[in-house]
């Protein structure tokens, strides 16, 4: 029996389909799909099924000094025991084995881990196959020409694992213990994560330190025989043209001169034609940037790309290469799209070119080609909207790289009036070239009509615009990845994951990412007490060392030993600063949760968390002062910059995914509830008959509103009401429940109120409308995603409740751990 091992379950399914000509059947062993045809068996791992960690005696953070981890042993253990058990069982029955994991550093390490598990059971031959796309041709060619595992490349991946574990665990424990931040609120530090965070914090410092300067710009409308166009005043500034006037008096003088005139004379007309070259092929960074312009985060873009790769529709998405391989025949690949409804006409037009010569970038590597479509076209209904949009982006980028250049006609007109110069620059697309097949790059025109030197043009609508210089922009995710690449932080395979970790750990928020107060505190503490933690030079050197391992120029032991020595020097710097570091971080963490003064004692009011996990506002003077305010039960609170004029407290926002909302000032919400009388609307359906309980519209101090029983807490019957809008109780009553019809009115002029009707009927309709009977009732799950989940044993919503999000995400392409957590929260609701 031949055992074939892939990196993930869906890759196993795809490869089994190809090699068996569709005859493979799936069997379940230990909850793992094993594909069977003839004497062959194919199973997928879940990425790394073996992890590195410290021995158990190092597990207790309080009993082990963080510095002890610098020299601690690192051991390997199974992280996916059912998959490991299945692999071992199949290995014992195998006569040969083939590793078919992804072809990169991480994939080689995953393959080596599988190889070692096999070797513990048997000494049968183990081959390695490599491919850049999971297509029929490439997979069959790879299996016809097997190779050996590249143990040097795998060792480079293993070195990264060990170094990241030791650095991350030791420094995370040191900072967390120093700041007394344990449990879910620990302070995370990472070898790549922390220098990346410093890039974001440094940019925020530039923005905050920016001092804007005033300047003025002057515009006027010029009218020729054919059309009007806008021209801008400019002047000579030491040989260069300048449009910004930095002196207000000068700007006013020029404006008055021009506004007093009604004509300008053309003094210069210059025409030229410019060639606009097509873009180079996609590497990972360029792909993420292009996907970012369509609104996709780096993590989401890569997740979708990996899904399309596994399905056989595009090549491997982790590559630095920007030069197509010599054996790629562009005309043959284009021919695959002829006849396609979405791409057929464009493919035909490209094939009609006199010559098809792809563009080339500066990076040429031998592992994977640039990202491009494989020529296997998915039926439109097989992909969801996001998958299709990314697939079309990849197809059209390939089209663009084999298209002809665009040609532009540029026209520059200069006119003078009262000794002042005005200019207008027009451009018109003569030949669309690659723009005809690649709509993601700008092809907008700015038409300036034809005029001649000496022409007199009428001038009107002269305007003087006061402006200010703007601070530098925050890095968007794609720009941040380019900066990480520039500084040697991480690899093409890990950079998007690093950014996602910064979001998950509360260090950045928004898009483009902005650092939180905690992030700024961690970076400042590192800079003050041990700047190697956030040094991009140190991290880039380690990345270079790991590349040296991959090329055989260094060894795993040598590089990890050097890394531990470097970390030891960091702890020497930190040795005498633990208390200072802790105080600094505690103050910063407190500032991030501070709302304002306590009305009873003057100490700070802070966002706190109860032992049950709920949030509330409590006084920093506790236990002497026991003043508290409630917060909504939905979401995680975030303190905003906006401050209440009445109470001097910062407003609070509740982060709850799609249901995020601004709670406002907690004191205002509590006082509104205290000042609002309950409005009785009818009998309680649960206790009205026996105990005279009544239903009333209530406003809670947490800001929520509901219809609840007046006998609470003896009777807990309640129905939710919308948080915002005025509640209007109508005169019509429900025949079934004898309760009044309720409306929600936004303001006095609202002529289209939200008709809730009877609160009992409305809630029953809401529950029916939002009932989750199958997977596709959950937000974001369509037919394709439901099939992927079913392949790993998730057939119905109940199956999702108890799964580990990271484990499922590692095994299902296109599904992230955060999505699974959202579905679990939706089920909990």
mmCIF file of N, CA and C in Angstrom, residues 272-392:
data_model
loop_
_atom_site.group_PDB
_atom_site.id
_atom_site.type_symbol
_atom_site.label_atom_id
_atom_site.label_comp_id
_atom_site.label_asym_id
_atom_site.label_seq_id
_atom_site.Cartn_x
_atom_site.Cartn_y
_atom_site.Cartn_z
ATOM 1 N N UNK A 272 2.864 65.630 -26.119
ATOM 2 C CA UNK A 272 3.749 64.461 -26.152
ATOM 3 C C UNK A 272 2.920 63.195 -25.973
ATOM 4 N N UNK A 273 3.504 62.110 -26.390
ATOM 5 C CA UNK A 273 2.869 60.798 -26.233
ATOM 6 C C UNK A 273 3.686 59.975 -25.253
ATOM 7 N N UNK A 274 3.008 59.360 -24.306
ATOM 8 C CA UNK A 274 3.707 58.561 -23.288
ATOM 9 C C UNK A 274 3.215 57.120 -23.324
ATOM 10 N N UNK A 275 4.175 56.210 -23.188
ATOM 11 C CA UNK A 275 3.850 54.786 -23.130
ATOM 12 C C UNK A 275 3.701 54.364 -21.676
ATOM 13 N N UNK A 276 2.647 53.649 -21.385
ATOM 14 C CA UNK A 276 2.316 53.191 -20.033
ATOM 15 C C UNK A 276 2.492 51.672 -20.008
ATOM 16 N N UNK A 277 3.569 51.193 -19.396
ATOM 17 C CA UNK A 277 3.912 49.772 -19.441
ATOM 18 C C UNK A 277 2.969 48.947 -18.575
ATOM 19 N N UNK A 278 2.657 47.729 -19.001
ATOM 20 C CA UNK A 278 1.816 46.847 -18.183
ATOM 21 C C UNK A 278 2.512 46.483 -16.882
ATOM 22 N N UNK A 279 1.754 46.045 -15.874
ATOM 23 C CA UNK A 279 2.361 45.686 -14.585
ATOM 24 C C UNK A 279 3.126 44.371 -14.698
ATOM 25 N N UNK A 280 4.014 44.151 -13.748
ATOM 26 C CA UNK A 280 4.761 42.895 -13.697
ATOM 27 C C UNK A 280 3.898 41.814 -13.052
ATOM 28 N N UNK A 281 4.264 40.544 -13.173
ATOM 29 C CA UNK A 281 3.466 39.464 -12.565
ATOM 30 C C UNK A 281 3.360 39.602 -11.047
ATOM 31 N N UNK A 282 2.325 38.992 -10.531
ATOM 32 C CA UNK A 282 2.061 39.023 -9.088
ATOM 33 C C UNK A 282 3.068 38.160 -8.325
ATOM 34 N N UNK A 283 3.756 38.758 -7.338
ATOM 35 C CA UNK A 283 4.297 37.952 -6.252
ATOM 36 C C UNK A 283 3.362 38.142 -5.061
ATOM 37 N N UNK A 284 3.697 37.549 -3.919
ATOM 38 C CA UNK A 284 2.771 37.590 -2.781
ATOM 39 C C UNK A 284 2.479 39.017 -2.342
ATOM 40 N N UNK A 285 3.528 39.830 -2.215
ATOM 41 C CA UNK A 285 3.346 41.201 -1.722
ATOM 42 C C UNK A 285 2.492 42.020 -2.673
ATOM 43 N N UNK A 286 2.763 41.917 -3.979
ATOM 44 C CA UNK A 286 1.986 42.681 -4.956
ATOM 45 C C UNK A 286 0.538 42.200 -4.990
ATOM 46 N N UNK A 287 0.339 40.898 -4.840
ATOM 47 C CA UNK A 287 -1.036 40.369 -4.809
ATOM 48 C C UNK A 287 -1.806 40.912 -3.619
ATOM 49 N N UNK A 288 -1.189 40.898 -2.445
ATOM 50 C CA UNK A 288 -1.869 41.396 -1.246
ATOM 51 C C UNK A 288 -2.206 42.877 -1.411
ATOM 52 N N UNK A 289 -1.300 43.623 -2.020
ATOM 53 C CA UNK A 289 -1.546 45.046 -2.250
ATOM 54 C C UNK A 289 -2.743 45.253 -3.176
ATOM 55 N N UNK A 290 -2.792 44.487 -4.257
ATOM 56 C CA UNK A 290 -3.906 44.634 -5.206
ATOM 57 C C UNK A 290 -5.223 44.198 -4.572
ATOM 58 N N UNK A 291 -5.184 43.107 -3.800
ATOM 59 C CA UNK A 291 -6.401 42.652 -3.124
ATOM 60 C C UNK A 291 -6.838 43.670 -2.077
ATOM 61 N N UNK A 292 -5.859 44.330 -1.440
ATOM 62 C CA UNK A 292 -6.175 45.368 -0.460
ATOM 63 C C UNK A 292 -6.944 46.517 -1.081
ATOM 64 N N UNK A 293 -6.631 46.853 -2.335
ATOM 65 C CA UNK A 293 -7.356 47.941 -3.002
ATOM 66 C C UNK A 293 -8.805 47.565 -3.278
ATOM 67 N N UNK A 294 -9.110 46.266 -3.209
ATOM 68 C CA UNK A 294 -10.493 45.798 -3.370
ATOM 69 C C UNK A 294 -11.195 45.637 -2.032
ATOM 70 N N UNK A 295 -10.479 45.959 -0.936
ATOM 71 C CA UNK A 295 -11.097 45.924 0.381
ATOM 72 C C UNK A 295 -10.819 44.675 1.192
ATOM 73 N N UNK A 296 -9.882 43.829 0.738
ATOM 74 C CA UNK A 296 -9.584 42.600 1.469
ATOM 75 C C UNK A 296 -8.387 42.799 2.392
ATOM 76 N N UNK A 297 -8.522 42.324 3.632
ATOM 77 C CA UNK A 297 -7.372 42.335 4.532
ATOM 78 C C UNK A 297 -6.335 41.367 3.999
ATOM 79 N N UNK A 298 -5.088 41.517 4.467
ATOM 80 C CA UNK A 298 -4.023 40.629 4.015
ATOM 81 C C UNK A 298 -4.361 39.179 4.342
ATOM 82 N N UNK A 299 -4.862 38.944 5.555
ATOM 83 C CA UNK A 299 -5.200 37.589 5.977
ATOM 84 C C UNK A 299 -6.304 37.000 5.101
ATOM 85 N N UNK A 300 -7.337 37.774 4.840
ATOM 86 C CA UNK A 300 -8.463 37.282 4.039
ATOM 87 C C UNK A 300 -8.037 37.020 2.600
ATOM 88 N N UNK A 301 -7.220 37.909 2.047
ATOM 89 C CA UNK A 301 -6.754 37.733 0.670
ATOM 90 C C UNK A 301 -5.967 36.436 0.529
ATOM 91 N N UNK A 302 -5.068 36.175 1.477
ATOM 92 C CA UNK A 302 -4.262 34.958 1.403
ATOM 93 C C UNK A 302 -5.103 33.717 1.645
ATOM 94 N N UNK A 303 -6.077 33.814 2.521
ATOM 95 C CA UNK A 303 -6.951 32.675 2.773
ATOM 96 C C UNK A 303 -7.729 32.302 1.510
ATOM 97 N N UNK A 304 -8.242 33.304 0.798
ATOM 98 C CA UNK A 304 -8.965 33.046 -0.444
ATOM 99 C C UNK A 304 -8.034 32.503 -1.518
ATOM 100 N N UNK A 305 -6.816 33.049 -1.585
ATOM 101 C CA UNK A 305 -5.852 32.577 -2.581
ATOM 102 C C UNK A 305 -5.479 31.119 -2.339
ATOM 103 N N UNK A 306 -5.304 30.750 -1.076
ATOM 104 C CA UNK A 306 -4.970 29.362 -0.752
ATOM 105 C C UNK A 306 -6.112 28.430 -1.133
ATOM 106 N N UNK A 307 -7.329 28.885 -0.953
ATOM 107 C CA UNK A 307 -8.484 28.081 -1.334
ATOM 108 C C UNK A 307 -8.491 27.849 -2.847
ATOM 109 N N UNK A 308 -8.236 28.882 -3.609
ATOM 110 C CA UNK A 308 -8.218 28.761 -5.065
ATOM 111 C C UNK A 308 -7.048 27.897 -5.536
ATOM 112 N N UNK A 309 -5.933 27.989 -4.842
ATOM 113 C CA UNK A 309 -4.775 27.143 -5.159
ATOM 114 C C UNK A 309 -5.109 25.676 -4.931
ATOM 115 N N UNK A 310 -5.692 25.368 -3.777
ATOM 116 C CA UNK A 310 -6.012 23.980 -3.460
ATOM 117 C C UNK A 310 -7.042 23.409 -4.431
ATOM 118 N N UNK A 311 -7.942 24.257 -4.903
ATOM 119 C CA UNK A 311 -8.951 23.807 -5.859
ATOM 120 C C UNK A 311 -8.393 23.657 -7.266
ATOM 121 N N UNK A 312 -7.144 24.098 -7.475
ATOM 122 C CA UNK A 312 -6.503 23.929 -8.773
ATOM 123 C C UNK A 312 -6.697 25.072 -9.737
ATOM 124 N N UNK A 313 -7.186 26.219 -9.252
ATOM 125 C CA UNK A 313 -7.507 27.323 -10.157
ATOM 126 C C UNK A 313 -6.392 28.358 -10.278
ATOM 127 N N UNK A 314 -5.439 28.358 -9.367
ATOM 128 C CA UNK A 314 -4.314 29.283 -9.466
ATOM 129 C C UNK A 314 -3.077 28.640 -8.854
ATOM 130 N N UNK A 315 -1.930 29.219 -9.140
ATOM 131 C CA UNK A 315 -0.680 28.674 -8.639
ATOM 132 C C UNK A 315 -0.479 29.041 -7.170
ATOM 133 N N UNK A 316 0.575 28.475 -6.597
ATOM 134 C CA UNK A 316 0.848 28.659 -5.167
ATOM 135 C C UNK A 316 1.001 30.140 -4.845
ATOM 136 N N UNK A 317 0.268 30.645 -3.824
ATOM 137 C CA UNK A 317 0.234 32.098 -3.603
ATOM 138 C C UNK A 317 1.376 32.661 -2.759
ATOM 139 N N UNK A 318 2.320 31.818 -2.317
ATOM 140 C CA UNK A 318 3.428 32.319 -1.504
ATOM 141 C C UNK A 318 4.695 32.276 -2.336
ATOM 142 N N UNK A 319 5.050 33.377 -2.936
ATOM 143 C CA UNK A 319 6.194 33.414 -3.837
ATOM 144 C C UNK A 319 6.774 34.817 -3.906
ATOM 145 N N UNK A 320 8.095 34.882 -4.104
ATOM 146 C CA UNK A 320 8.762 36.173 -4.335
ATOM 147 C C UNK A 320 8.993 36.420 -5.821
ATOM 148 N N UNK A 321 8.717 35.429 -6.634
ATOM 149 C CA UNK A 321 9.071 35.460 -8.053
ATOM 150 C C UNK A 321 8.205 36.444 -8.835
ATOM 151 N N UNK A 322 8.837 37.186 -9.743
ATOM 152 C CA UNK A 322 8.092 38.070 -10.641
ATOM 153 C C UNK A 322 8.495 37.841 -12.099
ATOM 154 N N UNK A 323 9.021 36.639 -12.389
ATOM 155 C CA UNK A 323 9.400 36.273 -13.751
ATOM 156 C C UNK A 323 8.774 34.915 -14.065
ATOM 157 N N UNK A 324 7.943 34.866 -15.096
ATOM 158 C CA UNK A 324 7.330 33.599 -15.464
ATOM 159 C C UNK A 324 8.408 32.605 -15.906
ATOM 160 N N UNK A 325 8.207 31.309 -15.619
ATOM 161 C CA UNK A 325 9.197 30.314 -16.043
ATOM 162 C C UNK A 325 9.223 30.161 -17.563
ATOM 163 N N UNK A 326 10.336 29.661 -18.061
ATOM 164 C CA UNK A 326 10.497 29.540 -19.508
ATOM 165 C C UNK A 326 9.491 28.575 -20.121
ATOM 166 N N UNK A 327 9.052 27.570 -19.339
ATOM 167 C CA UNK A 327 8.138 26.586 -19.912
ATOM 168 C C UNK A 327 6.682 27.042 -19.892
ATOM 169 N N UNK A 328 6.408 28.245 -19.384
ATOM 170 C CA UNK A 328 5.048 28.764 -19.453
ATOM 171 C C UNK A 328 4.781 29.283 -20.862
ATOM 172 N N UNK A 329 3.752 28.764 -21.506
ATOM 173 C CA UNK A 329 3.369 29.206 -22.849
ATOM 174 C C UNK A 329 2.154 30.122 -22.716
ATOM 175 N N UNK A 330 2.367 31.442 -22.758
ATOM 176 C CA UNK A 330 1.246 32.378 -22.527
ATOM 177 C C UNK A 330 0.082 32.177 -23.479
ATOM 178 N N UNK A 331 0.393 31.864 -24.767
ATOM 179 C CA UNK A 331 -0.699 31.707 -25.727
ATOM 180 C C UNK A 331 -1.542 30.478 -25.415
ATOM 181 N N UNK A 332 -0.888 29.404 -24.934
ATOM 182 C CA UNK A 332 -1.643 28.210 -24.574
ATOM 183 C C UNK A 332 -2.529 28.467 -23.352
ATOM 184 N N UNK A 333 -2.001 29.212 -22.388
ATOM 185 C CA UNK A 333 -2.801 29.529 -21.205
ATOM 186 C C UNK A 333 -3.961 30.447 -21.573
ATOM 187 N N UNK A 334 -3.707 31.433 -22.437
ATOM 188 C CA UNK A 334 -4.791 32.315 -22.880
ATOM 189 C C UNK A 334 -5.880 31.525 -23.605
ATOM 190 N N UNK A 335 -5.455 30.528 -24.374
ATOM 191 C CA UNK A 335 -6.404 29.750 -25.152
ATOM 192 C C UNK A 335 -7.405 29.005 -24.259
ATOM 193 N N UNK A 336 -6.996 28.711 -23.017
ATOM 194 C CA UNK A 336 -7.891 28.024 -22.094
ATOM 195 C C UNK A 336 -9.097 28.890 -21.727
ATOM 196 N N UNK A 337 -8.945 30.210 -21.865
ATOM 197 C CA UNK A 337 -10.029 31.126 -21.473
ATOM 198 C C UNK A 337 -10.945 31.485 -22.643
ATOM 199 N N UNK A 338 -10.575 31.096 -23.866
ATOM 200 C CA UNK A 338 -11.424 31.369 -25.024
ATOM 201 C C UNK A 338 -12.729 30.603 -24.865
ATOM 202 N N UNK A 339 -13.816 31.291 -25.055
ATOM 203 C CA UNK A 339 -15.116 30.661 -24.872
ATOM 204 C C UNK A 339 -15.726 30.904 -23.513
ATOM 205 N N UNK A 340 -14.908 31.406 -22.557
ATOM 206 C CA UNK A 340 -15.427 31.717 -21.232
ATOM 207 C C UNK A 340 -16.293 32.968 -21.307
ATOM 208 N N UNK A 341 -17.442 32.945 -20.625
ATOM 209 C CA UNK A 341 -18.319 34.113 -20.639
ATOM 210 C C UNK A 341 -17.640 35.323 -20.018
ATOM 211 N N UNK A 342 -16.879 35.110 -18.916
ATOM 212 C CA UNK A 342 -16.273 36.230 -18.201
ATOM 213 C C UNK A 342 -14.994 36.728 -18.863
ATOM 214 N N UNK A 343 -14.241 35.825 -19.492
ATOM 215 C CA UNK A 343 -12.894 36.202 -19.962
ATOM 216 C C UNK A 343 -12.640 35.931 -21.441
ATOM 217 N N UNK A 344 -13.607 35.295 -22.126
ATOM 218 C CA UNK A 344 -13.370 34.839 -23.489
ATOM 219 C C UNK A 344 -12.988 35.932 -24.462
ATOM 220 N N UNK A 345 -13.731 37.029 -24.481
ATOM 221 C CA UNK A 345 -13.456 38.099 -25.448
ATOM 222 C C UNK A 345 -12.082 38.708 -25.211
ATOM 223 N N UNK A 346 -11.729 38.928 -23.940
ATOM 224 C CA UNK A 346 -10.413 39.511 -23.641
ATOM 225 C C UNK A 346 -9.293 38.551 -24.031
ATOM 226 N N UNK A 347 -9.485 37.253 -23.785
ATOM 227 C CA UNK A 347 -8.456 36.276 -24.165
ATOM 228 C C UNK A 347 -8.265 36.268 -25.676
ATOM 229 N N UNK A 348 -9.368 36.322 -26.424
ATOM 230 C CA UNK A 348 -9.269 36.326 -27.887
ATOM 231 C C UNK A 348 -8.532 37.568 -28.380
ATOM 232 N N UNK A 349 -8.832 38.721 -27.787
ATOM 233 C CA UNK A 349 -8.169 39.959 -28.230
ATOM 234 C C UNK A 349 -6.666 39.905 -27.952
ATOM 235 N N UNK A 350 -6.277 39.296 -26.843
ATOM 236 C CA UNK A 350 -4.848 39.184 -26.534
ATOM 237 C C UNK A 350 -4.147 38.212 -27.492
ATOM 238 N N UNK A 351 -4.845 37.151 -27.877
ATOM 239 C CA UNK A 351 -4.254 36.186 -28.810
ATOM 240 C C UNK A 351 -4.074 36.782 -30.207
ATOM 241 N N UNK A 352 -4.792 37.853 -30.520
ATOM 242 C CA UNK A 352 -4.671 38.497 -31.832
ATOM 243 C C UNK A 352 -3.471 39.429 -31.919
ATOM 244 N N UNK A 353 -2.759 39.647 -30.795
ATOM 245 C CA UNK A 353 -1.576 40.518 -30.812
ATOM 246 C C UNK A 353 -0.488 39.918 -31.699
ATOM 247 N N UNK A 354 0.327 40.786 -32.287
ATOM 248 C CA UNK A 354 1.419 40.316 -33.140
ATOM 249 C C UNK A 354 2.427 39.491 -32.342
ATOM 250 N N UNK A 355 2.636 39.883 -31.090
ATOM 251 C CA UNK A 355 3.599 39.173 -30.248
ATOM 252 C C UNK A 355 3.072 39.147 -28.819
ATOM 253 N N UNK A 356 3.242 38.023 -28.158
ATOM 254 C CA UNK A 356 2.845 37.903 -26.755
ATOM 255 C C UNK A 356 4.112 37.752 -25.930
ATOM 256 N N UNK A 357 4.513 38.835 -25.301
ATOM 257 C CA UNK A 357 5.763 38.867 -24.528
ATOM 258 C C UNK A 357 5.448 39.302 -23.104
ATOM 259 N N UNK A 358 5.434 38.388 -22.152
ATOM 260 C CA UNK A 358 5.085 38.759 -20.774
ATOM 261 C C UNK A 358 6.076 39.746 -20.165
ATOM 262 N N UNK A 359 5.565 40.571 -19.264
ATOM 263 C CA UNK A 359 6.440 41.475 -18.518
ATOM 264 C C UNK A 359 7.245 40.679 -17.493
ATOM 265 N N UNK A 360 8.297 41.299 -16.981
ATOM 266 C CA UNK A 360 9.146 40.668 -15.976
ATOM 267 C C UNK A 360 9.459 41.665 -14.873
ATOM 268 N N UNK A 361 9.524 41.152 -13.644
ATOM 269 C CA UNK A 361 9.962 41.969 -12.524
ATOM 270 C C UNK A 361 11.429 41.725 -12.223
ATOM 271 N N UNK A 362 11.897 42.236 -11.100
ATOM 272 C CA UNK A 362 13.317 42.129 -10.746
ATOM 273 C C UNK A 362 13.657 40.853 -10.002
ATOM 274 N N UNK A 363 12.625 40.188 -9.433
ATOM 275 C CA UNK A 363 12.885 39.003 -8.615
ATOM 276 C C UNK A 363 12.630 37.736 -9.424
ATOM 277 N N UNK A 364 13.655 36.885 -9.516
ATOM 278 C CA UNK A 364 13.492 35.603 -10.183
ATOM 279 C C UNK A 364 13.991 34.505 -9.262
ATOM 280 N N UNK A 365 13.096 33.620 -8.860
ATOM 281 C CA UNK A 365 13.448 32.509 -7.976
ATOM 282 C C UNK A 365 13.080 31.199 -8.664
ATOM 283 N N UNK A 366 13.525 30.084 -8.101
ATOM 284 C CA UNK A 366 13.328 28.794 -8.759
ATOM 285 C C UNK A 366 12.305 27.913 -8.056
ATOM 286 N N UNK A 367 11.758 28.386 -6.911
ATOM 287 C CA UNK A 367 10.827 27.510 -6.198
ATOM 288 C C UNK A 367 9.428 27.543 -6.804
ATOM 289 N N UNK A 368 8.814 28.717 -6.855
ATOM 290 C CA UNK A 368 7.459 28.835 -7.402
ATOM 291 C C UNK A 368 7.426 29.937 -8.447
ATOM 292 N N UNK A 369 6.542 29.807 -9.451
ATOM 293 C CA UNK A 369 6.382 30.883 -10.423
ATOM 294 C C UNK A 369 5.612 32.033 -9.801
ATOM 295 N N UNK A 370 5.519 33.171 -10.491
ATOM 296 C CA UNK A 370 4.613 34.226 -10.023
ATOM 297 C C UNK A 370 3.187 33.674 -9.954
ATOM 298 N N UNK A 371 2.339 34.350 -9.202
ATOM 299 C CA UNK A 371 0.948 33.922 -9.067
ATOM 300 C C UNK A 371 0.223 34.138 -10.395
ATOM 301 N N UNK A 372 -0.396 33.080 -10.898
ATOM 302 C CA UNK A 372 -1.172 33.206 -12.133
ATOM 303 C C UNK A 372 -2.207 32.095 -12.200
ATOM 304 N N UNK A 373 -3.221 32.245 -13.048
ATOM 305 C CA UNK A 373 -4.237 31.195 -13.156
ATOM 306 C C UNK A 373 -3.650 29.952 -13.816
ATOM 307 N N UNK A 374 -4.232 28.807 -13.515
ATOM 308 C CA UNK A 374 -3.719 27.558 -14.081
ATOM 309 C C UNK A 374 -4.339 27.226 -15.426
ATOM 310 N N UNK A 375 -5.461 27.829 -15.732
ATOM 311 C CA UNK A 375 -6.169 27.470 -16.962
ATOM 312 C C UNK A 375 -7.354 26.572 -16.706
ATOM 313 N N UNK A 376 -7.469 26.036 -15.481
ATOM 314 C CA UNK A 376 -8.675 25.299 -15.103
ATOM 315 C C UNK A 376 -9.691 26.316 -14.597
ATOM 316 N N UNK A 377 -10.786 26.479 -15.320
ATOM 317 C CA UNK A 377 -11.765 27.524 -15.002
ATOM 318 C C UNK A 377 -12.866 26.973 -14.104
ATOM 319 N N UNK A 378 -13.141 27.655 -13.008
ATOM 320 C CA UNK A 378 -14.243 27.210 -12.143
ATOM 321 C C UNK A 378 -15.581 27.647 -12.711
ATOM 322 N N UNK A 379 -16.605 26.822 -12.581
ATOM 323 C CA UNK A 379 -17.954 27.319 -12.892
ATOM 324 C C UNK A 379 -18.274 28.481 -11.951
ATOM 325 N N UNK A 380 -18.913 29.518 -12.465
ATOM 326 C CA UNK A 380 -19.163 30.712 -11.651
ATOM 327 C C UNK A 380 -19.903 30.378 -10.368
ATOM 328 N N UNK A 381 -20.827 29.440 -10.413
ATOM 329 C CA UNK A 381 -21.606 29.113 -9.228
ATOM 330 C C UNK A 381 -20.830 28.335 -8.184
ATOM 331 N N UNK A 382 -19.654 27.825 -8.547
ATOM 332 C CA UNK A 382 -18.877 27.039 -7.588
ATOM 333 C C UNK A 382 -18.172 27.922 -6.575
ATOM 334 N N UNK A 383 -17.890 29.174 -6.937
ATOM 335 C CA UNK A 383 -17.174 30.092 -6.053
ATOM 336 C C UNK A 383 -18.145 31.111 -5.473
ATOM 337 N N UNK A 384 -17.907 31.487 -4.218
ATOM 338 C CA UNK A 384 -18.705 32.582 -3.662
ATOM 339 C C UNK A 384 -18.178 33.903 -4.201
ATOM 340 N N UNK A 385 -18.822 34.999 -3.845
ATOM 341 C CA UNK A 385 -18.480 36.294 -4.448
ATOM 342 C C UNK A 385 -17.032 36.693 -4.170
ATOM 343 N N UNK A 386 -16.565 36.489 -2.934
ATOM 344 C CA UNK A 386 -15.196 36.866 -2.607
ATOM 345 C C UNK A 386 -14.188 36.018 -3.378
ATOM 346 N N UNK A 387 -14.431 34.711 -3.436
ATOM 347 C CA UNK A 387 -13.518 33.828 -4.168
ATOM 348 C C UNK A 387 -13.457 34.226 -5.635
ATOM 349 N N UNK A 388 -14.624 34.526 -6.213
ATOM 350 C CA UNK A 388 -14.647 34.901 -7.626
ATOM 351 C C UNK A 388 -13.911 36.220 -7.857
ATOM 352 N N UNK A 389 -14.080 37.177 -6.965
ATOM 353 C CA UNK A 389 -13.423 38.473 -7.149
ATOM 354 C C UNK A 389 -11.900 38.323 -7.114
ATOM 355 N N UNK A 390 -11.397 37.485 -6.213
ATOM 356 C CA UNK A 390 -9.953 37.260 -6.149
ATOM 357 C C UNK A 390 -9.484 36.463 -7.359
ATOM 358 N N UNK A 391 -10.276 35.477 -7.763
ATOM 359 C CA UNK A 391 -9.910 34.696 -8.959
ATOM 360 C C UNK A 391 -9.839 35.605 -10.182
ATOM 361 N N UNK A 392 -10.828 36.479 -10.336
ATOM 362 C CA UNK A 392 -10.820 37.385 -11.488
ATOM 363 C C UNK A 392 -9.619 38.322 -11.430
#
